[in-house]
mmCIF file of C-alpha atoms in Angstrom:
data_model
loop_
_atom_site.group_PDB
_atom_site.id
_atom_site.type_symbol
_atom_site.label_atom_id
_atom_site.label_comp_id
_atom_site.label_asym_id
_atom_site.label_seq_id
_atom_site.Cartn_x
_atom_site.Cartn_y
_atom_site.Cartn_z
ATOM 1 C CA MET A 1 -0.018 0.038 -0.032
ATOM 2 C CA ALA A 2 1.370 3.335 -1.020
ATOM 3 C CA GLU A 3 2.135 5.661 1.909
ATOM 4 C CA SER A 4 -0.034 8.658 2.526
ATOM 5 C CA ARG A 5 0.554 11.659 4.720
ATOM 6 C CA ASN A 6 -2.734 10.961 6.499
ATOM 7 C CA VAL A 7 -2.045 7.390 7.496
ATOM 8 C CA VAL A 8 -2.310 6.924 11.224
ATOM 9 C CA GLU A 9 0.853 5.622 12.911
ATOM 10 C CA MET A 10 -0.359 2.624 15.056
ATOM 11 C CA ASP A 11 1.240 0.944 17.979
ATOM 12 C CA PRO A 12 1.932 -2.721 17.194
ATOM 13 C CA ASP A 13 -0.009 -3.840 20.292
ATOM 14 C CA VAL A 14 -2.997 -1.768 19.359
ATOM 15 C CA ALA A 15 -2.854 -3.105 15.736
ATOM 16 C CA ARG A 16 -2.684 -6.614 17.088
ATOM 17 C CA ARG A 17 -5.665 -6.124 19.287
ATOM 18 C CA LEU A 18 -7.578 -4.511 16.338
ATOM 19 C CA PHE A 19 -6.795 -7.492 14.193
ATOM 20 C CA GLU A 20 -8.192 -9.826 16.817
ATOM 21 C CA GLU A 21 -11.210 -7.837 17.688
ATOM 22 C CA GLY A 22 -12.108 -6.094 14.338
ATOM 23 C CA ALA A 23 -14.201 -7.403 11.565
ATOM 24 C CA PHE A 24 -12.940 -8.633 8.155
ATOM 25 C CA LEU A 25 -14.131 -8.166 4.622
ATOM 26 C CA VAL A 26 -12.635 -10.964 2.515
ATOM 27 C CA LEU A 27 -13.132 -10.036 -1.072
ATOM 28 C CA LEU A 28 -11.775 -12.588 -3.458
ATOM 29 C CA GLY A 29 -11.077 -12.237 -7.194
ATOM 30 C CA VAL A 30 -11.380 -8.429 -7.283
ATOM 31 C CA PRO A 31 -9.604 -7.478 -10.578
ATOM 32 C CA LYS A 32 -6.499 -5.357 -10.514
ATOM 33 C CA GLY A 33 -7.244 -1.677 -10.962
ATOM 34 C CA THR A 34 -10.751 -1.820 -9.459
ATOM 35 C CA GLU A 35 -11.545 1.232 -7.418
ATOM 36 C CA LEU A 36 -12.737 -0.003 -3.949
ATOM 37 C CA GLY A 37 -13.396 1.836 -0.756
ATOM 38 C CA ILE A 38 -14.880 1.654 2.580
ATOM 39 C CA ASP A 39 -16.439 4.712 4.250
ATOM 40 C CA CYS A 40 -14.391 7.818 3.410
ATOM 41 C CA LYS A 41 -11.308 6.217 1.771
ATOM 42 C CA SER A 42 -10.956 4.298 -1.572
ATOM 43 C CA TRP A 43 -8.080 2.579 -3.285
ATOM 44 C CA GLN A 44 -6.874 1.262 -6.602
ATOM 45 C CA VAL A 45 -6.448 -2.428 -5.686
ATOM 46 C CA GLY A 46 -3.409 -4.386 -6.823
ATOM 47 C CA PRO A 47 -3.145 -7.991 -7.903
ATOM 48 C CA ARG A 48 -2.631 -9.402 -4.389
ATOM 49 C CA PHE A 49 -5.622 -7.687 -2.734
ATOM 50 C CA LYS A 50 -8.073 -9.927 -0.936
ATOM 51 C CA GLY A 51 -9.926 -7.648 1.379
ATOM 52 C CA VAL A 52 -9.838 -5.279 4.376
ATOM 53 C CA LYS A 53 -9.061 -6.052 7.930
ATOM 54 C CA MET A 54 -9.276 -4.469 11.385
ATOM 55 C CA ILE A 55 -12.751 -2.937 10.603
ATOM 56 C CA PRO A 56 -14.421 -1.311 13.684
ATOM 57 C CA PRO A 57 -17.913 -2.689 14.490
ATOM 58 C CA GLY A 58 -20.926 -0.780 13.353
ATOM 59 C CA LEU A 59 -22.237 0.820 10.142
ATOM 60 C CA HIS A 60 -20.129 0.967 7.007
ATOM 61 C CA PHE A 61 -20.407 1.815 3.405
ATOM 62 C CA LEU A 62 -18.608 -0.342 0.929
ATOM 63 C CA HIS A 63 -18.242 1.206 -2.578
ATOM 64 C CA TYR A 64 -16.475 0.052 -5.643
ATOM 65 C CA CYS A 65 -16.275 0.505 -9.476
ATOM 66 C CA SER A 66 -15.015 -2.004 -11.968
ATOM 67 C CA ALA A 67 -12.207 -0.981 -14.399
ATOM 68 C CA ASN A 68 -11.300 -1.980 -17.898
ATOM 69 C CA PRO A 69 -7.871 -3.396 -18.355
ATOM 70 C CA PRO A 70 -5.114 -0.792 -19.211
ATOM 71 C CA SER A 71 -4.990 -2.246 -22.751
ATOM 72 C CA HIS A 72 -8.609 -1.279 -23.180
ATOM 73 C CA GLY A 73 -8.349 2.312 -21.869
ATOM 74 C CA GLY A 74 -8.536 1.550 -18.073
ATOM 75 C CA GLU A 75 -11.863 3.431 -17.713
ATOM 76 C CA LEU A 76 -13.836 3.081 -14.529
ATOM 77 C CA GLY A 77 -17.464 2.003 -14.559
ATOM 78 C CA PRO A 78 -20.291 3.410 -12.485
ATOM 79 C CA LYS A 79 -19.951 3.216 -8.790
ATOM 80 C CA THR A 80 -21.849 0.607 -6.770
ATOM 81 C CA GLY A 81 -22.185 0.639 -2.893
ATOM 82 C CA LEU A 82 -23.943 -1.036 -0.069
ATOM 83 C CA PHE A 83 -24.353 -0.347 3.605
ATOM 84 C CA LEU A 84 -23.072 -3.028 5.932
ATOM 85 C CA SER A 85 -23.412 -3.712 9.641
ATOM 86 C CA LEU A 86 -20.366 -5.498 11.033
ATOM 87 C CA LYS A 87 -19.906 -7.203 14.427
ATOM 88 C CA PRO A 88 -16.656 -7.739 16.282
ATOM 89 C CA ARG A 89 -14.581 -10.486 14.756
ATOM 90 C CA GLU A 90 -17.215 -11.011 11.925
ATOM 91 C CA ILE A 91 -16.043 -12.234 8.608
ATOM 92 C CA LEU A 92 -17.975 -11.196 5.544
ATOM 93 C CA LEU A 93 -17.003 -13.184 2.532
ATOM 94 C CA ALA A 94 -17.589 -12.241 -1.155
ATOM 95 C CA ASN A 95 -16.407 -13.337 -4.506
ATOM 96 C CA TRP A 96 -16.130 -11.090 -7.555
ATOM 97 C CA ASP A 97 -18.519 -12.114 -10.345
ATOM 98 C CA PRO A 98 -16.854 -11.082 -13.690
ATOM 99 C CA LYS A 99 -20.186 -11.550 -15.660
ATOM 100 C CA ILE A 100 -21.949 -8.889 -13.729
ATOM 101 C CA GLU A 101 -18.896 -7.039 -12.359
ATOM 102 C CA ASP A 102 -20.188 -7.080 -8.879
ATOM 103 C CA LEU A 103 -19.471 -8.669 -5.625
ATOM 104 C CA ASP A 104 -21.401 -11.880 -4.664
ATOM 105 C CA PHE A 105 -21.745 -12.273 -0.901
ATOM 106 C CA SER A 106 -23.616 -15.617 -1.038
ATOM 107 C CA ALA A 107 -20.436 -17.411 0.241
ATOM 108 C CA SER A 108 -20.917 -15.570 3.632
ATOM 109 C CA GLN A 109 -23.893 -17.951 4.142
ATOM 110 C CA ASN A 110 -21.618 -20.956 3.970
ATOM 111 C CA GLU A 111 -20.431 -21.511 7.494
ATOM 112 C CA GLU A 112 -17.931 -24.132 6.596
ATOM 113 C CA GLU A 113 -16.299 -21.711 4.131
ATOM 114 C CA VAL A 114 -16.261 -18.820 6.649
ATOM 115 C CA GLN A 115 -14.641 -21.119 9.242
ATOM 116 C CA ARG A 116 -12.025 -22.099 6.763
ATOM 117 C CA ILE A 117 -11.196 -18.395 6.098
ATOM 118 C CA ARG A 118 -11.163 -17.744 9.922
ATOM 119 C CA SER A 119 -8.614 -20.564 10.528
ATOM 120 C CA ASN A 120 -6.392 -19.157 7.840
ATOM 121 C CA LEU A 121 -6.639 -15.364 8.671
ATOM 122 C CA LYS A 122 -2.877 -15.083 9.722
ATOM 123 C CA ASP A 123 -1.946 -16.582 6.369
ATOM 124 C CA LEU A 124 -4.411 -14.233 4.631
ATOM 125 C CA ASP A 125 -3.178 -11.128 6.630
ATOM 126 C CA PRO A 126 -0.467 -9.984 4.070
ATOM 127 C CA PHE A 127 -3.197 -9.716 1.469
ATOM 128 C CA LEU A 128 -5.627 -7.672 3.481
ATOM 129 C CA GLY A 129 -5.462 -3.811 3.659
ATOM 130 C CA PRO A 130 -5.997 -2.187 7.070
ATOM 131 C CA TYR A 131 -9.175 -0.160 7.640
ATOM 132 C CA PRO A 132 -8.370 3.631 7.191
ATOM 133 C CA TYR A 133 -8.653 4.793 10.806
ATOM 134 C CA GLU A 134 -7.401 8.231 9.787
ATOM 135 C CA GLY A 135 -10.883 8.754 8.200
ATOM 136 C CA MET A 136 -12.943 7.176 10.905
ATOM 137 C CA ARG A 137 -13.769 10.491 12.608
ATOM 138 C CA LYS A 138 -15.105 11.805 9.253
ATOM 139 C CA TRP A 139 -17.247 8.879 8.863
ATOM 140 C CA VAL A 140 -18.665 8.969 12.336
ATOM 141 C CA SER A 141 -19.498 12.662 11.900
ATOM 142 C CA LEU A 142 -21.327 11.925 8.623
ATOM 143 C CA THR A 143 -23.476 9.086 10.097
ATOM 144 C CA ASP A 144 -23.946 9.738 13.785
ATOM 145 C CA HIS A 145 -27.729 9.689 13.378
ATOM 146 C CA LEU A 146 -27.797 6.897 10.899
ATOM 147 C CA LYS A 147 -28.415 3.328 12.024
ATOM 148 C CA TYR A 148 -28.172 0.212 9.916
ATOM 149 C CA GLU A 149 -31.852 -0.581 10.309
ATOM 150 C CA LEU A 150 -32.734 2.823 8.779
ATOM 151 C CA ALA A 151 -30.074 2.526 6.118
ATOM 152 C CA ASN A 152 -31.417 -0.865 5.146
ATOM 153 C CA ASN A 153 -34.879 0.414 4.900
ATOM 154 C CA LEU A 154 -33.834 3.299 2.686
ATOM 155 C CA GLN A 155 -31.401 1.505 0.330
ATOM 156 C CA PRO A 156 -32.935 -0.462 -2.623
ATOM 157 C CA LEU A 157 -34.420 -3.881 -2.124
ATOM 158 C CA SER A 158 -31.574 -5.224 -4.286
ATOM 159 C CA GLY A 159 -29.147 -4.170 -1.549
ATOM 160 C CA ARG A 160 -27.062 -2.036 -3.970
ATOM 161 C CA VAL A 161 -26.870 1.737 -4.155
ATOM 162 C CA CYS A 162 -25.920 2.431 -7.889
ATOM 163 C CA ALA A 163 -24.687 5.756 -9.283
ATOM 164 C CA PHE A 164 -26.882 5.206 -12.359
ATOM 165 C CA SER A 165 -30.419 3.675 -11.957
ATOM 166 C CA GLU A 166 -31.247 0.497 -13.860
ATOM 167 C CA VAL A 167 -34.171 1.369 -16.136
ATOM 168 C CA ILE A 168 -36.469 -0.557 -18.300
ATOM 169 C CA PRO A 169 -39.167 0.528 -20.830
ATOM 170 C CA GLU A 170 -42.608 1.243 -19.303
ATOM 171 C CA LEU A 171 -44.170 -0.660 -22.272
ATOM 172 C CA GLN A 172 -42.571 -4.040 -22.867
ATOM 173 C CA LEU A 173 -43.782 -4.248 -26.437
ATOM 174 C CA ARG A 174 -43.588 -8.028 -26.609
ATOM 175 C CA HIS A 175 -46.051 -8.449 -29.535
ATOM 176 C CA THR A 176 -45.971 -7.062 -33.065
ATOM 177 C CA LYS A 177 -49.335 -5.327 -32.627
ATOM 178 C CA ASP A 178 -47.917 -3.348 -29.652
ATOM 179 C CA ARG A 179 -44.926 -2.241 -31.573
ATOM 180 C CA ALA A 180 -46.964 -1.342 -34.651
ATOM 181 C CA GLU A 181 -48.966 1.300 -32.481
ATOM 182 C CA GLN A 182 -45.724 3.049 -31.527
ATOM 183 C CA PRO A 183 -44.439 6.066 -33.521
ATOM 184 C CA ARG A 184 -42.300 5.162 -36.441
ATOM 185 C CA ASN A 185 -38.619 5.907 -36.035
ATOM 186 C CA ASP A 186 -37.494 5.364 -39.672
ATOM 187 C CA GLN A 187 -38.383 8.876 -40.705
ATOM 188 C CA ALA A 188 -36.627 12.117 -39.798
ATOM 189 C CA CYS A 189 -38.134 14.217 -36.927
ATOM 190 C CA GLN A 190 -39.507 17.602 -37.825
ATOM 191 C CA SER A 191 -38.979 19.067 -34.378
ATOM 192 C CA MET A 192 -37.214 18.420 -31.080
ATOM 193 C CA LYS A 193 -40.651 17.672 -29.370
ATOM 194 C CA GLU A 194 -41.399 15.030 -31.972
ATOM 195 C CA GLY A 195 -37.962 13.489 -31.351
ATOM 196 C CA LEU A 196 -38.546 13.320 -27.626
ATOM 197 C CA ASP A 197 -41.958 11.892 -28.042
ATOM 198 C CA ARG A 198 -40.509 8.993 -30.052
ATOM 199 C CA LEU A 199 -38.064 8.102 -27.226
ATOM 200 C CA PRO A 200 -39.445 5.125 -25.240
ATOM 201 C CA LYS A 201 -40.756 5.911 -21.716
ATOM 202 C CA MET A 202 -38.430 4.487 -19.110
ATOM 203 C CA LYS A 203 -38.849 3.568 -15.445
ATOM 204 C CA GLU A 204 -36.554 2.316 -12.772
ATOM 205 C CA ARG A 205 -36.381 -1.470 -12.508
ATOM 206 C CA GLU A 206 -38.335 -2.614 -9.458
ATOM 207 C CA GLY A 207 -36.084 -3.188 -6.429
ATOM 208 C CA THR A 208 -33.230 -0.988 -7.667
ATOM 209 C CA GLU A 209 -34.770 2.461 -6.508
ATOM 210 C CA LEU A 210 -33.858 4.198 -3.362
ATOM 211 C CA ARG A 211 -36.683 4.207 -0.846
ATOM 212 C CA PHE A 212 -36.654 7.877 0.329
ATOM 213 C CA SER A 213 -39.523 9.394 2.274
ATOM 214 C CA ALA A 214 -41.937 11.162 -0.076
ATOM 215 C CA ILE A 215 -41.734 15.054 0.217
ATOM 216 C CA PRO A 216 -45.209 16.543 -0.251
ATOM 217 C CA GLU A 217 -45.511 18.692 -3.270
ATOM 218 C CA ARG A 218 -48.166 20.924 -1.608
ATOM 219 C CA LYS A 219 -46.853 22.456 1.499
ATOM 220 C CA TYR A 220 -50.171 23.472 2.864
ATOM 221 C CA PRO A 221 -53.172 21.390 4.251
ATOM 222 C CA PRO A 222 -56.283 20.542 2.117
ATOM 223 C CA GLY A 223 -58.746 23.364 2.128
ATOM 224 C CA ALA A 224 -56.320 26.054 3.267
ATOM 225 C CA THR A 225 -57.264 29.549 2.883
ATOM 226 C CA PRO A 226 -55.215 31.972 0.778
ATOM 227 C CA ALA A 227 -53.587 33.327 3.900
ATOM 228 C CA GLU A 228 -52.698 29.822 5.153
ATOM 229 C CA ILE A 229 -51.221 28.891 1.751
ATOM 230 C CA THR A 230 -49.040 32.034 1.921
ATOM 231 C CA ARG A 231 -47.852 31.222 5.362
ATOM 232 C CA CYS A 232 -47.199 27.568 4.662
ATOM 233 C CA SER A 233 -45.305 28.509 1.550
ATOM 234 C CA MET A 234 -42.880 30.529 3.718
ATOM 235 C CA ASP A 235 -42.853 28.226 6.751
ATOM 236 C CA PHE A 236 -42.678 24.535 5.800
ATOM 237 C CA SER A 237 -43.638 23.349 9.392
ATOM 238 C CA TYR A 238 -46.801 21.758 8.147
ATOM 239 C CA ALA A 239 -44.948 19.793 5.365
ATOM 240 C CA LEU A 240 -42.208 18.787 7.878
ATOM 241 C CA GLU A 241 -44.817 17.502 10.332
ATOM 242 C CA THR A 242 -46.485 15.558 7.535
ATOM 243 C CA VAL A 243 -43.226 13.766 6.635
ATOM 244 C CA LEU A 244 -42.474 13.092 10.269
ATOM 245 C CA GLU A 245 -45.928 11.730 11.165
ATOM 246 C CA LYS A 246 -46.087 9.535 8.028
ATOM 247 C CA ASN A 247 -42.563 8.083 8.296
ATOM 248 C CA TYR A 248 -41.076 8.720 11.733
ATOM 249 C CA SER A 249 -43.868 9.289 14.181
ATOM 250 C CA LEU A 250 -42.165 7.062 16.811
ATOM 251 C CA GLN A 251 -38.493 8.174 16.140
ATOM 252 C CA PRO A 252 -38.502 11.596 14.576
ATOM 253 C CA LEU A 253 -34.788 11.936 14.927
ATOM 254 C CA ASN A 254 -34.565 9.312 12.161
ATOM 255 C CA VAL A 255 -35.245 12.055 9.590
ATOM 256 C CA LEU A 256 -31.686 13.245 10.403
ATOM 257 C CA GLY A 257 -30.489 9.762 9.618
ATOM 258 C CA GLU A 258 -32.251 9.888 6.247
ATOM 259 C CA LEU A 259 -30.701 13.281 5.684
ATOM 260 C CA GLN A 260 -27.209 11.699 6.364
ATOM 261 C CA PHE A 261 -28.055 8.597 4.169
ATOM 262 C CA ALA A 262 -28.935 10.744 1.261
ATOM 263 C CA PHE A 263 -25.736 12.839 1.660
ATOM 264 C CA VAL A 264 -23.495 9.702 1.829
ATOM 265 C CA CYS A 265 -25.192 8.230 -1.247
ATOM 266 C CA PHE A 266 -24.343 11.490 -3.105
ATOM 267 C CA LEU A 267 -20.865 12.061 -1.616
ATOM 268 C CA LEU A 268 -19.480 8.582 -1.679
ATOM 269 C CA GLY A 269 -21.911 6.671 -3.980
ATOM 270 C CA ASN A 270 -22.011 9.395 -6.687
ATOM 271 C CA VAL A 271 -25.883 9.139 -6.660
ATOM 272 C CA TYR A 272 -27.301 12.487 -7.835
ATOM 273 C CA GLU A 273 -30.730 11.483 -6.609
ATOM 274 C CA GLY A 274 -29.278 11.483 -3.083
ATOM 275 C CA PHE A 275 -28.113 15.137 -3.459
ATOM 276 C CA GLU A 276 -31.619 16.113 -4.742
ATOM 277 C CA HIS A 277 -33.314 14.509 -1.754
ATOM 278 C CA TRP A 278 -30.823 15.943 0.735
ATOM 279 C CA LYS A 279 -31.622 19.349 -0.646
ATOM 280 C CA SER A 280 -35.336 18.739 -0.325
ATOM 281 C CA LEU A 281 -35.129 17.485 3.247
ATOM 282 C CA LEU A 282 -32.788 20.286 4.228
ATOM 283 C CA SER A 283 -35.213 22.791 2.813
ATOM 284 C CA LEU A 284 -38.013 21.338 4.879
ATOM 285 C CA LEU A 285 -35.756 21.581 8.049
ATOM 286 C CA CYS A 286 -34.425 25.071 7.339
ATOM 287 C CA ARG A 287 -37.745 26.606 6.274
ATOM 288 C CA GLY A 288 -39.897 25.095 8.882
ATOM 289 C CA PRO A 289 -38.368 26.289 12.170
ATOM 290 C CA GLU A 290 -40.973 28.745 13.424
ATOM 291 C CA GLU A 291 -43.453 26.252 14.618
ATOM 292 C CA SER A 292 -41.503 22.993 14.433
ATOM 293 C CA MET A 293 -38.574 24.263 16.538
ATOM 294 C CA GLN A 294 -40.882 24.868 19.534
ATOM 295 C CA LYS A 295 -42.350 21.309 19.232
ATOM 296 C CA ARG A 296 -39.216 19.369 18.264
ATOM 297 C CA LYS A 297 -36.235 21.114 19.956
ATOM 298 C CA GLU A 298 -34.203 17.904 20.122
ATOM 299 C CA LEU A 299 -34.481 17.361 16.316
ATOM 300 C CA PHE A 300 -33.188 20.857 15.523
ATOM 301 C CA LEU A 301 -30.391 20.588 18.079
ATOM 302 C CA GLY A 302 -29.157 17.511 16.194
ATOM 303 C CA LEU A 303 -29.258 19.381 12.852
ATOM 304 C CA ASN A 304 -25.901 21.028 12.958
ATOM 305 C CA LEU A 305 -23.950 20.629 9.707
ATOM 306 C CA GLY A 306 -21.126 22.773 11.116
ATOM 307 C CA ALA A 307 -20.042 19.765 12.995
ATOM 308 C CA LEU A 308 -18.819 18.222 9.708
ATOM 309 C CA PRO A 309 -15.022 17.712 9.482
ATOM 310 C CA PRO A 310 -12.996 20.609 7.947
ATOM 311 C CA ALA A 311 -12.416 18.577 4.863
ATOM 312 C CA TRP A 312 -16.065 19.052 4.021
ATOM 313 C CA ARG A 313 -16.828 22.333 5.869
ATOM 314 C CA ASN A 314 -14.278 24.247 3.964
ATOM 315 C CA SER A 315 -15.325 23.160 0.569
ATOM 316 C CA THR A 316 -18.978 23.849 0.865
ATOM 317 C CA ARG A 317 -19.506 26.599 -1.750
ATOM 318 C CA LEU A 318 -22.071 24.391 -3.314
ATOM 319 C CA LEU A 319 -24.006 24.255 -0.012
ATOM 320 C CA ARG A 320 -23.803 28.037 0.302
ATOM 321 C CA ARG A 321 -24.962 28.475 -3.243
ATOM 322 C CA TYR A 322 -27.889 26.130 -2.690
ATOM 323 C CA CYS A 323 -29.036 27.838 0.554
ATOM 324 C CA LEU A 324 -29.012 31.187 -1.281
ATOM 325 C CA SER A 325 -30.868 29.848 -4.350
ATOM 326 C CA GLU A 326 -33.561 28.266 -2.106
ATOM 327 C CA GLN A 327 -33.872 31.502 -0.139
ATOM 328 C CA LEU A 328 -33.442 29.689 3.151
ATOM 329 C CA PRO A 329 -33.866 31.866 6.154
ATOM 330 C CA HIS A 330 -30.385 33.388 6.605
ATOM 331 C CA HIS A 331 -30.702 33.584 10.436
ATOM 332 C CA TYR A 332 -31.218 29.827 10.597
ATOM 333 C CA ALA A 333 -29.137 28.490 7.706
ATOM 334 C CA ALA A 334 -26.205 30.479 8.925
ATOM 335 C CA GLY A 335 -26.443 28.560 12.148
ATOM 336 C CA LEU A 336 -26.064 25.263 10.363
ATOM 337 C CA PHE A 337 -22.846 26.102 8.420
ATOM 338 C CA PRO A 338 -19.604 27.825 9.551
ATOM 339 C CA VAL A 339 -19.552 31.671 9.318
ATOM 340 C CA ARG A 340 -16.917 31.700 6.620
ATOM 341 C CA ILE A 341 -19.216 29.916 4.162
ATOM 342 C CA TRP A 342 -21.536 32.895 4.229
ATOM 343 C CA SER A 343 -18.686 35.381 4.190
ATOM 344 C CA TRP A 344 -17.321 34.003 0.929
ATOM 345 C CA GLY A 345 -18.380 36.536 -1.796
ATOM 346 C CA ARG A 346 -16.073 38.342 -4.039
ATOM 347 C CA ARG A 347 -13.185 37.790 -1.732
ATOM 348 C CA LYS A 348 -10.980 34.726 -2.108
ATOM 349 C CA PRO A 349 -11.713 31.971 0.407
ATOM 350 C CA PRO A 350 -9.307 31.480 3.337
ATOM 351 C CA GLU A 351 -5.937 29.907 2.733
ATOM 352 C CA GLU A 352 -6.939 26.832 4.739
ATOM 353 C CA GLY A 353 -9.671 26.004 2.301
ATOM 354 C CA ARG A 354 -7.443 25.663 -0.645
ATOM 355 C CA GLU A 355 -5.936 22.265 0.212
ATOM 356 C CA VAL A 356 -9.306 20.552 0.603
ATOM 357 C CA GLN A 357 -10.873 21.134 -2.796
ATOM 358 C CA SER A 358 -10.433 17.623 -3.779
ATOM 359 C CA SER A 359 -12.986 14.893 -3.055
ATOM 360 C CA PRO A 360 -13.037 13.774 0.471
ATOM 361 C CA ASP A 361 -12.879 10.051 -0.289
ATOM 362 C CA GLN A 362 -9.137 10.392 -1.187
ATOM 363 C CA LYS A 363 -7.746 7.697 -3.356
ATOM 364 C CA VAL A 364 -4.463 5.962 -2.711
ATOM 365 C CA SER A 365 -2.888 2.935 -4.285
ATOM 366 C CA LEU A 366 -3.393 -0.302 -2.466
ATOM 367 C CA GLY A 367 -0.661 -2.349 -4.032
ATOM 368 C CA LEU A 368 -1.713 -5.652 -2.602
#
């Protein structure tokens, strides 16, 4: 593994204890050049790579992209990820399936195979990369409200969070009669609209879609008066309460977990839909404080994005731009983010922000 300035120097006794008590991801057959990461760190794996060791118990996000061989350009495919809940000393075993370019975890159900791996862990040790403890604080700060049960309920039924949704035609057109009724595509289009109308209508394949809470389009109650509509359009308390009562009536703080889930899917999984949902939830929380803050103080105390590590805080021009474009109340949104985000205008950002413009899931070479 290539050395990095951020690698944590670990005492041998501590490393030995982490090896004995931590969890293991044994990932066999992962092709050389594949980009693979766990939580906030990713690597380009080498030919000897067989997994990750010394993983702390709890929630983790495993993400990876297959790569073409260098002779074919070496391009990376779309990113795939999944949330995992690991126990102390647990071994999760997976084999790379070259046909679908994905990890197959079915071997983890074979107790005999798992025990065989456990008995040979010391022989396997040179081929396992250590968990990146230098990024653990970042990961914890990103997911302190997110539990595995919630993540499992939000991620697709397929168990995979994919950067690009798998789509299928809404109409299967299995019969000649069905196809004959569709617009002909052997003639030139006369307009852009005609061309768009000829494209097949697509939908996400069932089981591959993220299961986010539905955000109501109308932010006011049925039968609202014009005055109530105006008030609810400025203060989203009604819409926020609707989301909480429908999805999190027993555990309202889970909406913060969903907010973090969406952000992780975007930041580490490259899922743009996650960013859009994060924006929608954040808008509800920022524009619904007048009534909701009195009723749900604990919820709003937990909503403090300024607690993000500097690597994210200092590179949040996108967040500032979003908050301004959504016209979020300045007096509240400014409390969520560091002051310097709001002070960045025509002036150059502080010097300390220049070194963190790169993606937080820094890539290093894992030469195993």
